[in-house]
Amino acid sequence: MEPSRYGPFRFSMVSSRPPLRWPNGKSLALWVVPNVEIFHLDTPMPGDANERPKGGTPMVREWAQRDFGNRIGLDRVIRVLDRHNVRGTVALNSDVCVHMPEVVRACLAHGWELMGHGKTNTHRLNEVPPEEERVLVKEILDTIEGLSGTR
């Protein structure tokens, strides 16, 4: 489908659509997708270029804010979801498999799905030239499969 100038879908107001029915008569669908990402200390964060101190990297404060999630936040999220019998789907940077494999193993131990979400968040996939994109996507999938055993 070619998107129109407006967007990829034909416009329709919710009141003109048929009622949405979930399986088994359920009234709510929930998809929990935590981003499990890695930001390299020696690389400026995308979007931080104008805020970068004169000394450049490392940008410890910015890095530490983001690193908290993998060290502490994710474990808290796992415990809350376990308490409510909810499994997550991880939007996973593949470099987490290399530098923090225990994070990925923890997600797998709780039955979570893994979904590729680039290599790192300091290098955006949409900034890769098209001829390199296919190679990079394969590398991302291979890395995740190498640790998880699943593609």
GROMACS .gro file of C-alpha atoms in nm:
model
  151
    1MET     CA    1   0.000   0.000   0.000
    2GLU     CA    2   0.136   0.339  -0.098
    3PRO     CA    3   0.070   0.596   0.172
    4SER     CA    4  -0.122   0.904   0.069
    5ARG     CA    5   0.001   1.249   0.155
    6TYR     CA    6  -0.224   1.236   0.462
    7GLY     CA    7  -0.089   0.904   0.590
    8PRO     CA    8  -0.087   0.527   0.540
    9PHE     CA    9  -0.454   0.468   0.629
   10ARG     CA   10  -0.782   0.598   0.498
   11PHE     CA   11  -0.924   0.846   0.749
   12SER     CA   12  -1.233   0.744   0.943
   13MET     CA   13  -1.374   0.868   1.272
   14VAL     CA   14  -1.405   0.606   1.544
   15SER     CA   15  -1.784   0.656   1.556
   16SER     CA   16  -1.816   0.542   1.192
   17ARG     CA   17  -1.632   0.212   1.246
   18PRO     CA   18  -1.778  -0.120   1.358
   19PRO     CA   19  -1.723  -0.204   1.726
   20LEU     CA   20  -1.386  -0.361   1.802
   21ARG     CA   21  -1.421  -0.715   1.937
   22TRP     CA   22  -1.136  -0.882   2.125
   23PRO     CA   23  -1.099  -1.264   2.142
   24ASN     CA   24  -1.303  -1.449   2.405
   25GLY     CA   25  -1.522  -1.143   2.467
   26LYS     CA   26  -1.243  -0.961   2.651
   27SER     CA   27  -1.286  -0.587   2.694
   28LEU     CA   28  -0.922  -0.484   2.687
   29ALA     CA   29  -0.607  -0.575   2.496
   30LEU     CA   30  -0.271  -0.483   2.644
   31TRP     CA   31   0.070  -0.511   2.483
   32VAL     CA   32   0.356  -0.430   2.720
   33VAL     CA   33   0.668  -0.340   2.523
   34PRO     CA   34   0.954  -0.209   2.738
   35ASN     CA   35   1.249  -0.074   2.542
   36VAL     CA   36   1.567  -0.247   2.657
   37GLU     CA   37   1.833  -0.028   2.508
   38ILE     CA   38   2.200   0.047   2.534
   39PHE     CA   39   2.366   0.385   2.509
   40HIS     CA   40   2.743   0.398   2.480
   41LEU     CA   41   2.919   0.629   2.723
   42ASP     CA   42   3.172   0.741   2.461
   43THR     CA   43   2.914   0.841   2.198
   44PRO     CA   44   2.688   1.147   2.218
   45MET     CA   45   2.320   1.063   2.238
   46PRO     CA   46   2.116   1.145   1.928
   47GLY     CA   47   1.949   1.480   1.977
   48ASP     CA   48   2.201   1.591   2.241
   49ALA     CA   49   2.435   1.760   1.991
   50ASN     CA   50   2.328   2.111   2.090
   51GLU     CA   51   2.348   2.029   2.461
   52ARG     CA   52   2.689   1.862   2.454
   53PRO     CA   53   2.941   2.020   2.690
   54LYS     CA   54   3.256   2.168   2.537
   55GLY     CA   55   3.454   1.867   2.655
   56GLY     CA   56   3.236   1.632   2.447
   57THR     CA   57   3.196   1.278   2.570
   58PRO     CA   58   3.171   1.109   2.809
   59MET     CA   59   2.833   1.254   2.899
   60VAL     CA   60   2.802   1.074   3.231
   61ARG     CA   61   2.478   1.234   3.354
   62GLU     CA   62   2.290   1.166   3.030
   63TRP     CA   63   2.427   0.812   3.009
   64ALA     CA   64   2.349   0.733   3.375
   65GLN     CA   65   1.986   0.843   3.338
   66ARG     CA   66   1.943   0.592   3.059
   67ASP     CA   67   2.153   0.315   3.216
   68PHE     CA   68   1.930   0.311   3.527
   69GLY     CA   69   1.661   0.124   3.335
   70ASN     CA   70   1.876  -0.182   3.266
   71ARG     CA   71   2.037  -0.191   3.610
   72ILE     CA   72   1.731  -0.127   3.827
   73GLY     CA   73   1.415  -0.031   3.639
   74LEU     CA   74   1.373  -0.346   3.432
   75ASP     CA   75   1.390  -0.573   3.736
   76ARG     CA   76   1.111  -0.369   3.897
   77VAL     CA   77   0.900  -0.390   3.581
   78ILE     CA   78   0.952  -0.768   3.563
   79ARG     CA   79   0.836  -0.811   3.924
   80VAL     CA   80   0.523  -0.600   3.873
   81LEU     CA   81   0.430  -0.782   3.552
   82ASP     CA   82   0.492  -1.123   3.714
   83ARG     CA   83   0.259  -1.027   3.999
   84HIS     CA   84  -0.017  -0.964   3.743
   85ASN     CA   85   0.072  -1.258   3.516
   86VAL     CA   86   0.161  -1.030   3.222
   87ARG     CA   87   0.440  -1.118   2.980
   88GLY     CA   88   0.631  -0.843   2.806
   89THR     CA   89   0.769  -0.811   2.456
   90VAL     CA   90   1.111  -0.649   2.465
   91ALA     CA   91   1.209  -0.390   2.203
   92LEU     CA   92   1.574  -0.496   2.226
   93ASN     CA   93   1.893  -0.328   2.110
   94SER     CA   94   2.115  -0.619   2.003
   95ASP     CA   95   2.423  -0.475   2.175
   96VAL     CA   96   2.247  -0.548   2.506
   97CYS     CA   97   2.304  -0.917   2.418
   98VAL     CA   98   2.677  -0.847   2.392
   99HIS     CA   99   2.731  -0.612   2.689
  100MET     CA  100   2.449  -0.710   2.928
  101PRO     CA  101   2.342  -1.068   2.845
  102GLU     CA  102   2.202  -1.117   3.195
  103VAL     CA  103   1.936  -0.855   3.115
  104VAL     CA  104   1.818  -1.059   2.816
  105ARG     CA  105   1.835  -1.386   3.012
  106ALA     CA  106   1.616  -1.232   3.283
  107CYS     CA  107   1.353  -1.137   3.025
  108LEU     CA  108   1.363  -1.485   2.873
  109ALA     CA  109   1.339  -1.650   3.216
  110HIS     CA  110   1.006  -1.473   3.264
  111GLY     CA  111   0.871  -1.587   2.926
  112TRP     CA  112   0.908  -1.253   2.750
  113GLU     CA  113   0.933  -1.225   2.371
  114LEU     CA  114   1.228  -1.048   2.208
  115MET     CA  115   1.181  -0.804   1.922
  116GLY     CA  116   1.479  -0.646   1.744
  117HIS     CA  117   1.505  -0.270   1.799
  118GLY     CA  118   1.832  -0.174   1.634
  119LYS     CA  119   2.187  -0.230   1.749
  120THR     CA  120   2.220   0.062   1.996
  121ASN     CA  121   2.030   0.380   2.062
  122THR     CA  122   2.337   0.592   2.003
  123HIS     CA  123   2.340   0.479   1.638
  124ARG     CA  124   1.999   0.512   1.475
  125LEU     CA  125   1.898   0.257   1.214
  126ASN     CA  126   1.720   0.522   1.006
  127GLU     CA  127   2.055   0.699   0.961
  128VAL     CA  128   2.221   0.397   0.797
  129PRO     CA  129   2.259   0.416   0.418
  130PRO     CA  130   2.013   0.176   0.247
  131GLU     CA  131   2.291  -0.046   0.110
  132GLU     CA  132   2.415  -0.111   0.466
  133GLU     CA  133   2.073  -0.152   0.628
  134ARG     CA  134   2.011  -0.514   0.522
  135VAL     CA  135   2.353  -0.622   0.652
  136LEU     CA  136   2.296  -0.443   0.983
  137VAL     CA  137   1.947  -0.590   1.030
  138LYS     CA  138   2.088  -0.940   0.971
  139GLU     CA  139   2.364  -0.872   1.225
  140ILE     CA  140   2.105  -0.753   1.479
  141LEU     CA  141   1.890  -1.063   1.431
  142ASP     CA  142   2.193  -1.297   1.439
  143THR     CA  143   2.313  -1.141   1.766
  144ILE     CA  144   1.974  -1.176   1.935
  145GLU     CA  145   1.936  -1.532   1.808
  146GLY     CA  146   2.289  -1.617   1.925
  147LEU     CA  147   2.196  -1.540   2.284
  148SER     CA  148   1.830  -1.639   2.291
  149GLY     CA  149   1.834  -1.937   2.056
  150THR     CA  150   1.527  -1.791   1.880
  151ARG     CA  151   1.491  -1.575   1.571
   0.00000   0.00000   0.00000
